Amino acid sequence: MLYQPAMKTIDLRSDTVTRPTAAMREAMARAEVGDDVYGEDPTVNRLQERVAGLLGKEAALFVPSGTMANQLCLGVLTRPGDEIVCDHGAHCISFETGALSALWGVQARTVVAERGLLEPAQVEAAIRPEGDPYPRTRVLELENTHNRGGGAVYPLDRIRALAAVAERRGLAVHLDGARLWNACAASGLRPADYAASATTVSVCLSKGLGAPVGSVISSTKALIADARRLRKRLGGGMRQVGILAAAGLYALDHHVERLGEDHANARRLAEGLGALRGASLPLPVETNLVFVAFEGRSAADLSRRLAAEGVLANPEGSRPDMLRFVTHLDVSRADVDEALRIAARVLA
């Protein structure tokens, strides 16, 4: 029997599928550690100080996941019976298992915004009037980049205008910046520029930056102290977690500047996929997310057919004919070109 080499898999499902590089693993192995529940892990403390500085905030907190990051922020900003205003496709209500209501007894008032980017007038109209019958609107939630918006980047002047509405109406602002690094790579702005208008900010280390796990939230010292207590309540108090924090520090040192490569690969992928018969790009490609609709065809079926040939991509979910492709650290330009060759054959 002839030897058949294993087929290489090109994984375009998400920028969370990356594996730590050899250098990142070495940094993890060498990490100085301590008990973080006691605040004694020096590597975690360095990571928290680093992220707080990047975001221009007083303090920060390392947490296991982006979901926990968002929910801790919303938990410290609300009380049971309150309401937040957000886009109808926001991650915090679409992909976090109903945590907003299950954990905090809080509901969302959603707004349908183009590409998920809210307009000040929409937010103004969504804020409840004062009165006994109404939930109290407490938080404006923004997502940058916006996942369901195809990796859409908020213009800075829009964020400032939205924050001005929130301040005038007495709302806190939470910025879900899971892919804030991508927003900065696309816009040329600093993380602190986007974070300046937000009460709380979450950023992810495992989306795009190649760390194996972890997110960081940042805010005032008082709110981070509250969030630390809620983290413990949710089982997120970790011990010698500097091993993971070291991966985050390495990612900030080595994997932020290269994000433009992912964006260029996404544009190349979008151009090639969009040229296929029956394919269209419903959303512009600004960062590393590519949404492709295939008229009259099942995204679930196309996903299975691509996977059989070694290209992984997920149905996007908002419509039955659309696939989502995500470029990242473990996808090279050559991988993109090979994925396009396979897609042209499979989807013909």
mmCIF file of N, CA, C and O in Angstrom, residues 112-209:
data_model
loop_
_atom_site.group_PDB
_atom_site.id
_atom_site.type_symbol
_atom_site.label_atom_id
_atom_site.label_comp_id
_atom_site.label_asym_id
_atom_site.label_seq_id
_atom_site.Cartn_x
_atom_site.Cartn_y
_atom_site.Cartn_z
ATOM 1 N N VAL A 112 -31.209 47.423 16.268
ATOM 2 C CA VAL A 112 -30.688 46.886 15.009
ATOM 3 C C VAL A 112 -29.852 47.981 14.353
ATOM 4 O O VAL A 112 -30.378 48.983 13.866
ATOM 5 N N ALA A 113 -28.543 47.782 14.367
ATOM 6 C CA ALA A 113 -27.623 48.788 13.843
ATOM 7 C C ALA A 113 -26.879 48.223 12.641
ATOM 8 O O ALA A 113 -26.559 47.033 12.604
ATOM 9 N N GLU A 114 -26.591 49.064 11.672
ATOM 10 C CA GLU A 114 -25.859 48.634 10.498
ATOM 11 C C GLU A 114 -24.465 48.156 10.895
ATOM 12 O O GLU A 114 -23.700 48.874 11.533
ATOM 13 N N ARG A 115 -24.157 46.902 10.562
ATOM 14 C CA ARG A 115 -22.887 46.257 10.884
ATOM 15 C C ARG A 115 -22.620 46.245 12.385
ATOM 16 O O ARG A 115 -21.493 46.102 12.824
ATOM 17 N N GLY A 116 -23.669 46.414 13.190
ATOM 18 C CA GLY A 116 -23.524 46.366 14.639
ATOM 19 C C GLY A 116 -23.006 47.641 15.262
ATOM 20 O O GLY A 116 -22.789 47.683 16.478
ATOM 21 N N LEU A 117 -22.832 48.697 14.467
ATOM 22 C CA LEU A 117 -22.265 49.945 14.966
ATOM 23 C C LEU A 117 -23.395 50.920 15.268
ATOM 24 O O LEU A 117 -24.032 51.476 14.370
ATOM 25 N N LEU A 118 -23.654 51.125 16.551
ATOM 26 C CA LEU A 118 -24.788 51.927 16.994
ATOM 27 C C LEU A 118 -24.621 53.396 16.603
ATOM 28 O O LEU A 118 -23.509 53.915 16.523
ATOM 29 N N GLU A 119 -25.756 54.052 16.422
ATOM 30 C CA GLU A 119 -25.800 55.493 16.177
ATOM 31 C C GLU A 119 -26.299 56.183 17.452
ATOM 32 O O GLU A 119 -27.158 55.646 18.165
ATOM 33 N N PRO A 120 -25.806 57.383 17.745
ATOM 34 C CA PRO A 120 -26.253 58.081 18.962
ATOM 35 C C PRO A 120 -27.769 58.235 19.052
ATOM 36 O O PRO A 120 -28.346 58.061 20.133
ATOM 37 N N ALA A 121 -28.425 58.543 17.949
ATOM 38 C CA ALA A 121 -29.882 58.731 17.992
ATOM 39 C C ALA A 121 -30.599 57.434 18.354
ATOM 40 O O ALA A 121 -31.624 57.459 19.051
ATOM 41 N N GLN A 122 -30.074 56.305 17.900
ATOM 42 C CA GLN A 122 -30.669 55.021 18.249
ATOM 43 C C GLN A 122 -30.575 54.767 19.752
ATOM 44 O O GLN A 122 -31.533 54.293 20.373
ATOM 45 N N VAL A 123 -29.430 55.062 20.308
ATOM 46 C CA VAL A 123 -29.239 54.850 21.738
ATOM 47 C C VAL A 123 -30.134 55.781 22.538
ATOM 48 O O VAL A 123 -30.776 55.377 23.514
ATOM 49 N N GLU A 124 -30.187 57.029 22.138
ATOM 50 C CA GLU A 124 -31.041 58.004 22.824
ATOM 51 C C GLU A 124 -32.478 57.516 22.871
ATOM 52 O O GLU A 124 -33.157 57.584 23.908
ATOM 53 N N ALA A 125 -32.957 56.975 21.755
ATOM 54 C CA ALA A 125 -34.340 56.506 21.678
ATOM 55 C C ALA A 125 -34.575 55.247 22.501
ATOM 56 O O ALA A 125 -35.708 54.980 22.929
ATOM 57 N N ALA A 126 -33.524 54.458 22.724
ATOM 58 C CA ALA A 126 -33.683 53.185 23.436
ATOM 59 C C ALA A 126 -33.626 53.326 24.948
ATOM 60 O O ALA A 126 -34.035 52.416 25.670
ATOM 61 N N ILE A 127 -33.135 54.441 25.448
ATOM 62 C CA ILE A 127 -33.012 54.625 26.902
ATOM 63 C C ILE A 127 -34.401 54.831 27.499
ATOM 64 O O ILE A 127 -35.181 55.670 27.039
ATOM 65 N N ARG A 128 -34.713 54.079 28.517
ATOM 66 C CA ARG A 128 -36.046 54.141 29.128
ATOM 67 C C ARG A 128 -36.262 55.472 29.851
ATOM 68 O O ARG A 128 -35.325 56.017 30.459
ATOM 69 N N PRO A 129 -37.501 55.954 29.856
ATOM 70 C CA PRO A 129 -37.802 57.112 30.693
ATOM 71 C C PRO A 129 -37.808 56.721 32.162
ATOM 72 O O PRO A 129 -37.931 55.541 32.506
ATOM 73 N N GLU A 130 -37.652 57.689 33.034
ATOM 74 C CA GLU A 130 -37.757 57.419 34.464
ATOM 75 C C GLU A 130 -39.207 57.106 34.812
ATOM 76 O O GLU A 130 -40.132 57.712 34.273
ATOM 77 N N GLY A 131 -39.417 56.160 35.702
ATOM 78 C CA GLY A 131 -40.778 55.831 36.119
ATOM 79 C C GLY A 131 -40.866 54.427 36.656
ATOM 80 O O GLY A 131 -40.108 53.539 36.246
ATOM 81 N N ASP A 132 -41.799 54.206 37.567
ATOM 82 C CA ASP A 132 -41.927 52.914 38.227
ATOM 83 C C ASP A 132 -42.142 51.734 37.278
ATOM 84 O O ASP A 132 -41.665 50.635 37.553
ATOM 85 N N PRO A 133 -42.869 51.894 36.150
ATOM 86 C CA PRO A 133 -43.124 50.710 35.312
ATOM 87 C C PRO A 133 -41.902 50.216 34.546
ATOM 88 O O PRO A 133 -41.927 49.111 34.016
ATOM 89 N N TYR A 134 -40.852 51.020 34.464
ATOM 90 C CA TYR A 134 -39.773 50.731 33.527
ATOM 91 C C TYR A 134 -38.527 50.163 34.212
ATOM 92 O O TYR A 134 -38.188 50.560 35.336
ATOM 93 N N PRO A 135 -37.827 49.254 33.515
ATOM 94 C CA PRO A 135 -36.495 48.900 34.006
ATOM 95 C C PRO A 135 -35.583 50.115 33.891
ATOM 96 O O PRO A 135 -35.798 50.992 33.055
ATOM 97 N N ARG A 136 -34.577 50.164 34.734
ATOM 98 C CA ARG A 136 -33.644 51.286 34.682
ATOM 99 C C ARG A 136 -32.509 50.970 33.707
ATOM 100 O O ARG A 136 -31.825 49.957 33.858
ATOM 101 N N THR A 137 -32.366 51.825 32.714
ATOM 102 C CA THR A 137 -31.282 51.649 31.751
ATOM 103 C C THR A 137 -29.978 52.071 32.423
ATOM 104 O O THR A 137 -29.833 53.226 32.838
ATOM 105 N N ARG A 138 -29.033 51.145 32.526
ATOM 106 C CA ARG A 138 -27.810 51.401 33.291
ATOM 107 C C ARG A 138 -26.542 51.416 32.451
ATOM 108 O O ARG A 138 -25.573 52.079 32.815
ATOM 109 N N VAL A 139 -26.522 50.647 31.353
ATOM 110 C CA VAL A 139 -25.267 50.454 30.622
ATOM 111 C C VAL A 139 -25.512 50.535 29.120
ATOM 112 O O VAL A 139 -26.505 49.995 28.609
ATOM 113 N N LEU A 140 -24.613 51.189 28.428
ATOM 114 C CA LEU A 140 -24.516 51.121 26.977
ATOM 115 C C LEU A 140 -23.367 50.179 26.653
ATOM 116 O O LEU A 140 -22.231 50.412 27.080
ATOM 117 N N GLU A 141 -23.646 49.116 25.909
ATOM 118 C CA GLU A 141 -22.631 48.125 25.572
ATOM 119 C C GLU A 141 -22.254 48.267 24.103
ATOM 120 O O GLU A 141 -23.116 48.298 23.222
ATOM 121 N N LEU A 142 -20.950 48.380 23.839
ATOM 122 C CA LEU A 142 -20.412 48.511 22.487
ATOM 123 C C LEU A 142 -19.447 47.365 22.222
ATOM 124 O O LEU A 142 -18.773 46.886 23.143
ATOM 125 N N GLU A 143 -19.333 46.951 20.965
ATOM 126 C CA GLU A 143 -18.453 45.840 20.595
ATOM 127 C C GLU A 143 -17.542 46.293 19.458
ATOM 128 O O GLU A 143 -18.030 46.677 18.390
ATOM 129 N N ASN A 144 -16.228 46.230 19.685
ATOM 130 C CA ASN A 144 -15.267 46.753 18.707
ATOM 131 C C ASN A 144 -14.028 45.853 18.668
ATOM 132 O O ASN A 144 -13.287 45.791 19.642
ATOM 133 N N THR A 145 -13.819 45.098 17.569
ATOM 134 C CA THR A 145 -14.623 45.048 16.376
ATOM 135 C C THR A 145 -15.898 44.250 16.649
ATOM 136 O O THR A 145 -15.950 43.465 17.605
ATOM 137 N N HIS A 146 -16.886 44.439 15.747
ATOM 138 C CA HIS A 146 -18.157 43.756 15.954
ATOM 139 C C HIS A 146 -18.169 42.449 15.169
ATOM 140 O O HIS A 146 -18.057 42.442 13.945
ATOM 141 N N ASN A 147 -18.294 41.342 15.901
ATOM 142 C CA ASN A 147 -18.243 40.018 15.302
ATOM 143 C C ASN A 147 -19.341 39.846 14.254
ATOM 144 O O ASN A 147 -19.050 39.591 13.072
ATOM 145 N N ARG A 148 -20.603 39.987 14.662
ATOM 146 C CA ARG A 148 -21.714 39.789 13.753
ATOM 147 C C ARG A 148 -21.748 40.854 12.650
ATOM 148 O O ARG A 148 -22.398 40.675 11.628
ATOM 149 N N GLY A 149 -21.036 41.937 12.852
ATOM 150 C CA GLY A 149 -20.925 42.970 11.812
ATOM 151 C C GLY A 149 -19.801 42.691 10.835
ATOM 152 O O GLY A 149 -19.427 43.574 10.054
ATOM 153 N N GLY A 150 -19.223 41.488 10.889
ATOM 154 C CA GLY A 150 -18.165 41.133 9.959
ATOM 155 C C GLY A 150 -16.818 41.724 10.323
ATOM 156 O O GLY A 150 -16.004 41.993 9.447
ATOM 157 N N GLY A 151 -16.584 41.928 11.614
ATOM 158 C CA GLY A 151 -15.318 42.527 12.037
ATOM 159 C C GLY A 151 -15.300 44.029 11.834
ATOM 160 O O GLY A 151 -14.240 44.625 11.608
ATOM 161 N N ALA A 152 -16.471 44.657 11.957
ATOM 162 C CA ALA A 152 -16.587 46.100 11.735
ATOM 163 C C ALA A 152 -15.865 46.880 12.826
ATOM 164 O O ALA A 152 -15.917 46.527 14.001
ATOM 165 N N VAL A 153 -15.213 47.960 12.420
ATOM 166 C CA VAL A 153 -14.452 48.815 13.325
ATOM 167 C C VAL A 153 -15.233 50.100 13.592
ATOM 168 O O VAL A 153 -15.661 50.790 12.662
ATOM 169 N N TYR A 154 -15.426 50.417 14.859
ATOM 170 C CA TYR A 154 -16.096 51.663 15.227
ATOM 171 C C TYR A 154 -15.206 52.859 14.880
ATOM 172 O O TYR A 154 -14.033 52.903 15.275
ATOM 173 N N PRO A 155 -15.739 53.868 14.204
ATOM 174 C CA PRO A 155 -15.012 55.135 14.106
ATOM 175 C C PRO A 155 -14.894 55.759 15.499
ATOM 176 O O PRO A 155 -15.837 55.709 16.294
ATOM 177 N N LEU A 156 -13.756 56.341 15.792
ATOM 178 C CA LEU A 156 -13.539 56.893 17.129
ATOM 179 C C LEU A 156 -14.521 58.011 17.446
ATOM 180 O O LEU A 156 -15.016 58.109 18.582
ATOM 181 N N ASP A 157 -14.848 58.842 16.458
ATOM 182 C CA ASP A 157 -15.787 59.929 16.741
ATOM 183 C C ASP A 157 -17.177 59.400 17.058
ATOM 184 O O ASP A 157 -17.919 59.998 17.833
ATOM 185 N N ARG A 158 -17.538 58.233 16.505
ATOM 186 C CA ARG A 158 -18.837 57.618 16.832
ATOM 187 C C ARG A 158 -18.835 57.149 18.283
ATOM 188 O O ARG A 158 -19.828 57.339 19.003
ATOM 189 N N ILE A 159 -17.760 56.515 18.717
ATOM 190 C CA ILE A 159 -17.681 56.065 20.115
ATOM 191 C C ILE A 159 -17.776 57.258 21.056
ATOM 192 O O ILE A 159 -18.469 57.213 22.084
ATOM 193 N N ARG A 160 -17.099 58.340 20.728
ATOM 194 C CA ARG A 160 -17.145 59.516 21.584
ATOM 195 C C ARG A 160 -18.553 60.107 21.628
ATOM 196 O O ARG A 160 -19.023 60.523 22.697
ATOM 197 N N ALA A 161 -19.239 60.114 20.502
ATOM 198 C CA ALA A 161 -20.604 60.640 20.474
ATOM 199 C C ALA A 161 -21.552 59.746 21.272
ATOM 200 O O ALA A 161 -22.441 60.237 21.991
ATOM 201 N N LEU A 162 -21.375 58.436 21.163
ATOM 202 C CA LEU A 162 -22.198 57.504 21.935
ATOM 203 C C LEU A 162 -21.940 57.661 23.428
ATOM 204 O O LEU A 162 -22.871 57.655 24.248
ATOM 205 N N ALA A 163 -20.678 57.813 23.797
ATOM 206 C CA ALA A 163 -20.334 57.993 25.203
ATOM 207 C C ALA A 163 -20.900 59.295 25.746
ATOM 208 O O ALA A 163 -21.287 59.372 26.927
ATOM 209 N N ALA A 164 -20.976 60.312 24.910
ATOM 210 C CA ALA A 164 -21.554 61.585 25.347
ATOM 211 C C ALA A 164 -23.037 61.424 25.666
ATOM 212 O O ALA A 164 -23.542 61.988 26.648
ATOM 213 N N VAL A 165 -23.758 60.642 24.844
ATOM 214 C CA VAL A 165 -25.165 60.358 25.138
ATOM 215 C C VAL A 165 -25.271 59.607 26.460
ATOM 216 O O VAL A 165 -26.107 59.932 27.315
ATOM 217 N N ALA A 166 -24.422 58.588 26.625
ATOM 218 C CA ALA A 166 -24.470 57.799 27.855
ATOM 219 C C ALA A 166 -24.192 58.663 29.079
ATOM 220 O O ALA A 166 -24.897 58.571 30.097
ATOM 221 N N GLU A 167 -23.197 59.521 29.004
ATOM 222 C CA GLU A 167 -22.865 60.371 30.147
ATOM 223 C C GLU A 167 -24.012 61.321 30.476
ATOM 224 O O GLU A 167 -24.369 61.502 31.650
ATOM 225 N N ARG A 168 -24.605 61.898 29.446
ATOM 226 C CA ARG A 168 -25.698 62.850 29.671
ATOM 227 C C ARG A 168 -26.912 62.167 30.287
ATOM 228 O O ARG A 168 -27.631 62.765 31.099
ATOM 229 N N ARG A 169 -27.131 60.875 29.951
ATOM 230 C CA ARG A 169 -28.298 60.154 30.461
ATOM 231 C C ARG A 169 -27.958 59.275 31.665
ATOM 232 O O ARG A 169 -28.809 58.502 32.113
ATOM 233 N N GLY A 170 -26.745 59.366 32.196
ATOM 234 C CA GLY A 170 -26.386 58.647 33.417
ATOM 235 C C GLY A 170 -26.080 57.178 33.230
ATOM 236 O O GLY A 170 -26.209 56.393 34.184
ATOM 237 N N LEU A 171 -25.626 56.771 32.051
ATOM 238 C CA LEU A 171 -25.299 55.371 31.777
ATOM 239 C C LEU A 171 -23.792 55.157 31.844
ATOM 240 O O LEU A 171 -23.007 56.020 31.455
ATOM 241 N N ALA A 172 -23.392 53.975 32.306
ATOM 242 C CA ALA A 172 -22.013 53.525 32.148
ATOM 243 C C ALA A 172 -21.844 52.975 30.735
ATOM 244 O O ALA A 172 -22.825 52.643 30.058
ATOM 245 N N VAL A 173 -20.603 52.883 30.285
ATOM 246 C CA VAL A 173 -20.295 52.319 28.972
ATOM 247 C C VAL A 173 -19.370 51.125 29.147
ATOM 248 O O VAL A 173 -18.308 51.246 29.759
ATOM 249 N N HIS A 174 -19.791 49.960 28.637
ATOM 250 C CA HIS A 174 -18.893 48.804 28.588
ATOM 251 C C HIS A 174 -18.462 48.573 27.153
ATOM 252 O O HIS A 174 -19.295 48.479 26.243
ATOM 253 N N LEU A 175 -17.165 48.481 26.935
ATOM 254 C CA LEU A 175 -16.603 48.209 25.616
ATOM 255 C C LEU A 175 -16.119 46.769 25.564
ATOM 256 O O LEU A 175 -15.151 46.406 26.242
ATOM 257 N N ASP A 176 -16.818 45.955 24.784
ATOM 258 C CA ASP A 176 -16.372 44.591 24.518
ATOM 259 C C ASP A 176 -15.304 44.684 23.440
ATOM 260 O O ASP A 176 -15.595 44.772 22.252
ATOM 261 N N GLY A 177 -14.051 44.674 23.877
ATOM 262 C CA GLY A 177 -12.925 44.795 22.962
ATOM 263 C C GLY A 177 -12.209 43.473 22.756
ATOM 264 O O GLY A 177 -10.979 43.451 22.669
ATOM 265 N N ALA A 178 -12.965 42.384 22.648
ATOM 266 C CA ALA A 178 -12.332 41.081 22.422
ATOM 267 C C ALA A 178 -11.369 41.142 21.246
ATOM 268 O O ALA A 178 -10.289 40.546 21.278
ATOM 269 N N ARG A 179 -11.754 41.883 20.212
ATOM 270 C CA ARG A 179 -10.870 42.071 19.055
ATOM 271 C C ARG A 179 -10.459 43.543 18.916
ATOM 272 O O ARG A 179 -10.291 44.063 17.809
ATOM 273 N N LEU A 180 -10.274 44.215 20.050
ATOM 274 C CA LEU A 180 -9.849 45.614 20.011
ATOM 275 C C LEU A 180 -8.483 45.762 19.350
ATOM 276 O O LEU A 180 -8.202 46.764 18.688
ATOM 277 N N TRP A 181 -7.621 44.748 19.523
ATOM 278 C CA TRP A 181 -6.301 44.787 18.879
ATOM 279 C C TRP A 181 -6.456 44.877 17.364
ATOM 280 O O TRP A 181 -5.681 45.592 16.701
ATOM 281 N N ASN A 182 -7.448 44.159 16.808
ATOM 282 C CA ASN A 182 -7.694 44.234 15.367
ATOM 283 C C ASN A 182 -8.215 45.595 14.954
ATOM 284 O O ASN A 182 -7.850 46.124 13.902
ATOM 285 N N ALA A 183 -9.076 46.175 15.800
ATOM 286 C CA ALA A 183 -9.584 47.516 15.504
ATOM 287 C C ALA A 183 -8.431 48.517 15.438
ATOM 288 O O ALA A 183 -8.388 49.386 14.560
ATOM 289 N N CYS A 184 -7.482 48.378 16.352
ATOM 290 C CA CYS A 184 -6.336 49.288 16.369
ATOM 291 C C CYS A 184 -5.438 49.061 15.162
ATOM 292 O O CYS A 184 -4.933 50.014 14.555
ATOM 293 N N ALA A 185 -5.234 47.795 14.790
ATOM 294 C CA ALA A 185 -4.409 47.501 13.627
ATOM 295 C C ALA A 185 -5.024 48.071 12.356
ATOM 296 O O ALA A 185 -4.317 48.529 11.458
ATOM 297 N N ALA A 186 -6.355 48.063 12.278
ATOM 298 C CA ALA A 186 -7.022 48.564 11.083
ATOM 299 C C ALA A 186 -7.086 50.087 11.046
ATOM 300 O O ALA A 186 -7.019 50.702 9.973
ATOM 301 N N SER A 187 -7.216 50.723 12.210
ATOM 302 C CA SER A 187 -7.436 52.173 12.261
ATOM 303 C C SER A 187 -6.162 52.974 12.509
ATOM 304 O O SER A 187 -6.120 54.181 12.244
ATOM 305 N N GLY A 188 -5.147 52.309 13.063
ATOM 306 C CA GLY A 188 -3.937 53.022 13.449
ATOM 307 C C GLY A 188 -4.042 53.729 14.785
ATOM 308 O O GLY A 188 -3.109 54.422 15.201
ATOM 309 N N LEU A 189 -5.150 53.541 15.483
ATOM 310 C CA LEU A 189 -5.342 54.164 16.793
ATOM 311 C C LEU A 189 -4.777 53.280 17.904
ATOM 312 O O LEU A 189 -4.536 52.086 17.715
ATOM 313 N N ARG A 190 -4.575 53.882 19.079
ATOM 314 C CA ARG A 190 -4.094 53.143 20.244
ATOM 315 C C ARG A 190 -5.281 52.533 20.996
ATOM 316 O O ARG A 190 -6.390 53.067 20.944
ATOM 317 N N PRO A 191 -5.065 51.434 21.722
ATOM 318 C CA PRO A 191 -6.149 50.897 22.553
ATOM 319 C C PRO A 191 -6.710 51.939 23.509
ATOM 320 O O PRO A 191 -7.929 51.995 23.735
ATOM 321 N N ALA A 192 -5.857 52.791 24.066
ATOM 322 C CA ALA A 192 -6.321 53.815 25.004
ATOM 323 C C ALA A 192 -7.234 54.829 24.343
ATOM 324 O O ALA A 192 -8.093 55.425 25.011
ATOM 325 N N ASP A 193 -7.086 55.048 23.047
ATOM 326 C CA ASP A 193 -7.970 55.984 22.348
ATOM 327 C C ASP A 193 -9.410 55.478 22.382
ATOM 328 O O ASP A 193 -10.350 56.239 22.639
ATOM 329 N N TYR A 194 -9.583 54.197 22.104
ATOM 330 C CA TYR A 194 -10.928 53.616 22.133
ATOM 331 C C TYR A 194 -11.441 53.470 23.561
ATOM 332 O O TYR A 194 -12.636 53.615 23.821
ATOM 333 N N ALA A 195 -10.555 53.142 24.489
ATOM 334 C CA ALA A 195 -10.971 52.850 25.858
ATOM 335 C C ALA A 195 -11.297 54.094 26.668
ATOM 336 O O ALA A 195 -11.976 54.008 27.696
ATOM 337 N N ALA A 196 -10.840 55.250 26.218
ATOM 338 C CA ALA A 196 -10.981 56.470 27.011
ATOM 339 C C ALA A 196 -12.432 56.792 27.347
ATOM 340 O O ALA A 196 -12.720 57.336 28.419
ATOM 341 N N SER A 197 -13.345 56.459 26.458
ATOM 342 C CA SER A 197 -14.761 56.797 26.663
ATOM 343 C C SER A 197 -15.531 55.719 27.411
ATOM 344 O O SER A 197 -16.728 55.873 27.653
ATOM 345 N N ALA A 198 -14.870 54.624 27.759
ATOM 346 C CA ALA A 198 -15.568 53.486 28.366
ATOM 347 C C ALA A 198 -15.330 53.424 29.868
ATOM 348 O O ALA A 198 -14.248 53.734 30.352
ATOM 349 N N THR A 199 -16.358 53.006 30.595
ATOM 350 C CA THR A 199 -16.242 52.770 32.035
ATOM 351 C C THR A 199 -15.461 51.496 32.303
ATOM 352 O O THR A 199 -14.585 51.448 33.169
ATOM 353 N N THR A 200 -15.808 50.442 31.556
ATOM 354 C CA THR A 200 -15.109 49.159 31.648
ATOM 355 C C THR A 200 -14.762 48.706 30.236
ATOM 356 O O THR A 200 -15.476 48.992 29.272
ATOM 357 N N VAL A 201 -13.663 47.962 30.139
ATOM 358 C CA VAL A 201 -13.200 47.442 28.849
ATOM 359 C C VAL A 201 -12.766 45.995 29.036
ATOM 360 O O VAL A 201 -12.115 45.655 30.032
ATOM 361 N N SER A 202 -13.117 45.146 28.089
ATOM 362 C CA SER A 202 -12.580 43.788 28.071
ATOM 363 C C SER A 202 -11.760 43.609 26.799
ATOM 364 O O SER A 202 -12.143 44.086 25.730
ATOM 365 N N VAL A 203 -10.617 42.925 26.930
ATOM 366 C CA VAL A 203 -9.797 42.578 25.767
ATOM 367 C C VAL A 203 -9.412 41.115 25.873
ATOM 368 O O VAL A 203 -9.270 40.573 26.972
ATOM 369 N N CYS A 204 -9.271 40.484 24.719
ATOM 370 C CA CYS A 204 -8.981 39.051 24.672
ATOM 371 C C CYS A 204 -7.534 38.821 24.251
ATOM 372 O O CYS A 204 -7.004 39.548 23.414
ATOM 373 N N LEU A 205 -6.904 37.812 24.833
ATOM 374 C CA LEU A 205 -5.545 37.435 24.484
ATOM 375 C C LEU A 205 -5.503 36.201 23.587
ATOM 376 O O LEU A 205 -4.481 35.925 22.968
ATOM 377 N N SER A 206 -6.602 35.458 23.517
ATOM 378 C CA SER A 206 -6.640 34.234 22.718
ATOM 379 C C SER A 206 -7.331 34.431 21.376
ATOM 380 O O SER A 206 -7.305 33.529 20.541
ATOM 381 N N LYS A 207 -7.940 35.571 21.138
ATOM 382 C CA LYS A 207 -8.481 35.897 19.813
ATOM 383 C C LYS A 207 -7.443 36.748 19.080
ATOM 384 O O LYS A 207 -7.181 37.876 19.463
ATOM 385 N N GLY A 208 -6.843 36.182 18.065
ATOM 386 C CA GLY A 208 -5.926 36.959 17.252
ATOM 387 C C GLY A 208 -4.504 36.994 17.758
ATOM 388 O O GLY A 208 -3.570 36.994 16.958
ATOM 389 N N LEU A 209 -4.294 37.035 19.072
ATOM 390 C CA LEU A 209 -2.947 37.191 19.605
ATOM 391 C C LEU A 209 -2.247 35.864 19.874
ATOM 392 O O LEU A 209 -1.080 35.845 20.227
#
